[in-house]
Tab-separated table of C-alpha atoms in Angstrom:
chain	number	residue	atom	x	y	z
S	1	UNK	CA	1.885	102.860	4.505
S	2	UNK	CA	0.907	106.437	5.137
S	3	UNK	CA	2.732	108.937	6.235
S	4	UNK	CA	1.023	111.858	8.439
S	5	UNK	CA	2.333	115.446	10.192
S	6	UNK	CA	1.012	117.046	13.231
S	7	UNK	CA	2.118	120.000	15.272
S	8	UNK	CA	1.058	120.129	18.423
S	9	UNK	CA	1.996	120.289	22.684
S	10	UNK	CA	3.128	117.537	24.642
S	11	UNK	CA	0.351	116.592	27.414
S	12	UNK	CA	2.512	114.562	29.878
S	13	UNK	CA	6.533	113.938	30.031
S	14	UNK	CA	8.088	111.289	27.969
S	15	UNK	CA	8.061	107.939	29.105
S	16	UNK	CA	10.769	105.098	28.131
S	17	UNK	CA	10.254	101.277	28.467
S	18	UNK	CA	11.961	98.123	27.015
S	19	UNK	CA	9.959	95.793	24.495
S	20	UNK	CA	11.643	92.586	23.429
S	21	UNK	CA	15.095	94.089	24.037
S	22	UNK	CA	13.789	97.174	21.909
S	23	UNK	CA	13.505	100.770	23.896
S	24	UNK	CA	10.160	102.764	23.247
S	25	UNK	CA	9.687	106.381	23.850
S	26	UNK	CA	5.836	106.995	24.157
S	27	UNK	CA	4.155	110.497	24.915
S	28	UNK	CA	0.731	111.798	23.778
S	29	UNK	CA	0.250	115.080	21.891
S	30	UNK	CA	-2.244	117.579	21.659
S	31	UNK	CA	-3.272	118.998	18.060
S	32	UNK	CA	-5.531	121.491	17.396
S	33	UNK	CA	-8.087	121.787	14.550
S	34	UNK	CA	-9.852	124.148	13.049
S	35	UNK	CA	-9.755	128.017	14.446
S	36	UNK	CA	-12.489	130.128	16.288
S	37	UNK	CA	-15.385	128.669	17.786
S	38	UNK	CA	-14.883	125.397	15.643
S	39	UNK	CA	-11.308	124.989	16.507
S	40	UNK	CA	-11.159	121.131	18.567
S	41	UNK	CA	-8.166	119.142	19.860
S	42	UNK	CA	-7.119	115.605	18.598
S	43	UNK	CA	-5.132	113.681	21.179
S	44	UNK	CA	-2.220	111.418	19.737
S	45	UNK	CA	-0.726	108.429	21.351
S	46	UNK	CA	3.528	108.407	20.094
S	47	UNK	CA	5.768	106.338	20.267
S	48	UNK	CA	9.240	106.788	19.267
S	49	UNK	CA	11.350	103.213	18.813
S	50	UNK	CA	14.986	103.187	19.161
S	51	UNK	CA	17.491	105.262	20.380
S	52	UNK	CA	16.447	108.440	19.370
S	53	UNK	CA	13.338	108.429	21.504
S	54	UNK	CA	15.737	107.735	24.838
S	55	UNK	CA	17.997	110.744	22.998
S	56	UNK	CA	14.838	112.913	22.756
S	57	UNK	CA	13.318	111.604	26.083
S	58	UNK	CA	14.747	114.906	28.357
S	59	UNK	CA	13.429	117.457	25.800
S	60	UNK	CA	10.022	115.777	25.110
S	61	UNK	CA	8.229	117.468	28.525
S	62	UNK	CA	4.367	118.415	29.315
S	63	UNK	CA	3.543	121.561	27.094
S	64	UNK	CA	7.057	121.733	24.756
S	65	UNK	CA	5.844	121.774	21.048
S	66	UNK	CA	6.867	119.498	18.761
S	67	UNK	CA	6.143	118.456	14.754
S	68	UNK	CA	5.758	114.625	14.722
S	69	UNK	CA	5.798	112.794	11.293
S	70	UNK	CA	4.880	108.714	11.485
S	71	UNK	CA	2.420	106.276	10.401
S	72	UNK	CA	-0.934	106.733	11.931
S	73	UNK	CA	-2.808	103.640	13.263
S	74	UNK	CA	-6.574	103.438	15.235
S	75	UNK	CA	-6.963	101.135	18.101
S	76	UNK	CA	-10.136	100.347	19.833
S	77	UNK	CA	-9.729	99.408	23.967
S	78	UNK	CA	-12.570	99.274	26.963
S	79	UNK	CA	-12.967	102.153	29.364
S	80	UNK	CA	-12.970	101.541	33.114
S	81	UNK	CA	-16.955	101.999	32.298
S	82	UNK	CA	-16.734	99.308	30.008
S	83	UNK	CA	-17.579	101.343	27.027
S	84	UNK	CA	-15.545	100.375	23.417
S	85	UNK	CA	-13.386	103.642	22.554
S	86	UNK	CA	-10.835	104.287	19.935
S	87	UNK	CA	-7.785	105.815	20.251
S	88	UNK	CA	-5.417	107.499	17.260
S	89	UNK	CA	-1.702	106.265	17.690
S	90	UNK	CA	0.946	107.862	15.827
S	91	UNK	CA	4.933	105.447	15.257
S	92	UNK	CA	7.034	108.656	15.016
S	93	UNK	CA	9.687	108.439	11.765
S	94	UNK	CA	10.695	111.942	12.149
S	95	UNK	CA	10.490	114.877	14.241
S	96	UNK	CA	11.822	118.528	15.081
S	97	UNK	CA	13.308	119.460	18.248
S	98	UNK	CA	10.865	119.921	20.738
S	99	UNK	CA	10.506	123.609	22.310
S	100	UNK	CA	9.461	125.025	25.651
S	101	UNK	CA	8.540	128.394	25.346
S	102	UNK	CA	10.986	130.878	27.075
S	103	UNK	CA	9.183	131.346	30.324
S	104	UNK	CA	9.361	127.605	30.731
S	105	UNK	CA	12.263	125.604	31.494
S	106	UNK	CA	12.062	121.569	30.493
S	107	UNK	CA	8.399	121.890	32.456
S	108	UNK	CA	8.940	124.176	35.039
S	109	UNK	CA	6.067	126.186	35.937
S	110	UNK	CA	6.876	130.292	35.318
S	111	UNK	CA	6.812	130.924	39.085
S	112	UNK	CA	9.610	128.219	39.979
S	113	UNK	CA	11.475	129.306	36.723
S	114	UNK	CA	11.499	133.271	37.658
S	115	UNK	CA	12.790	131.506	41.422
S	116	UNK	CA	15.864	129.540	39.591
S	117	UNK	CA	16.313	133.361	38.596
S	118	UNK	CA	16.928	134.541	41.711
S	119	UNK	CA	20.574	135.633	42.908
S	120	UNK	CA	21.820	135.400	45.990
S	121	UNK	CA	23.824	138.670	47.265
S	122	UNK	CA	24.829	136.156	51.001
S	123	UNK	CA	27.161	134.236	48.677
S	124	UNK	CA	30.778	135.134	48.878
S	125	UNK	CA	32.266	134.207	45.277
């Protein structure tokens, strides 16, 4: 088995499903390498099995960052253009607590955050 760590931002919202009466929490990640002009990203397929990935699954939104640590794993599929690709896939074991930076609320763009803001002097209590 190996065991790997990555840091990185969450590309799309959580998704759950049900596999053979097991739940699966699956999201992909964005890591960066390297710094400057040689800095790339490597995208990560997760999964999460159990109940801790439906726990998780409200937190674990586009853009919060999160430290994943699981068992990495290639798989090779074929492209809509029929072309062989791999793919890096990561079965989480452990994680932190995702975070969304402070001018982001569980995904909500800054503009409809600062409107949430917003208090109403018409209401009465």
């Amino acid at each position: 088995m190996n065991s790997c760590t990555f840091t990185g931002r969450l590309g799309r919202d959580a998704e759950t499903r049900t596999v053979n009466d097991t739940t699966v929490t699956s999201f992909s990640l964005a890591s960066d390498v390297g710094y400057g002009d040689k800095k790339t990203t490597i995208w990560l397929d997760c999964s999460i099995w159990g109940n801790r990935g439906v726990t998780l699954e409200p937190a674990l939104v586009k853009g919060a960052e999160i430290t994943v640590i699981g068992e990495l794993s290639e798989r090779e599929y074929t492209n809509k253009d029929e072309e062989l690709k791999k793919a890096l896939s990561l079965r989480v074991s452990n994680n932190s607590y995702p975070s969304v930076r402070s001018s982001e609320q569980a995904g909500t763009p800054p503009a409809a955050a600062a409107k949430k803001a917003v208090i109403d002097d018409d209401i009465p209590f």
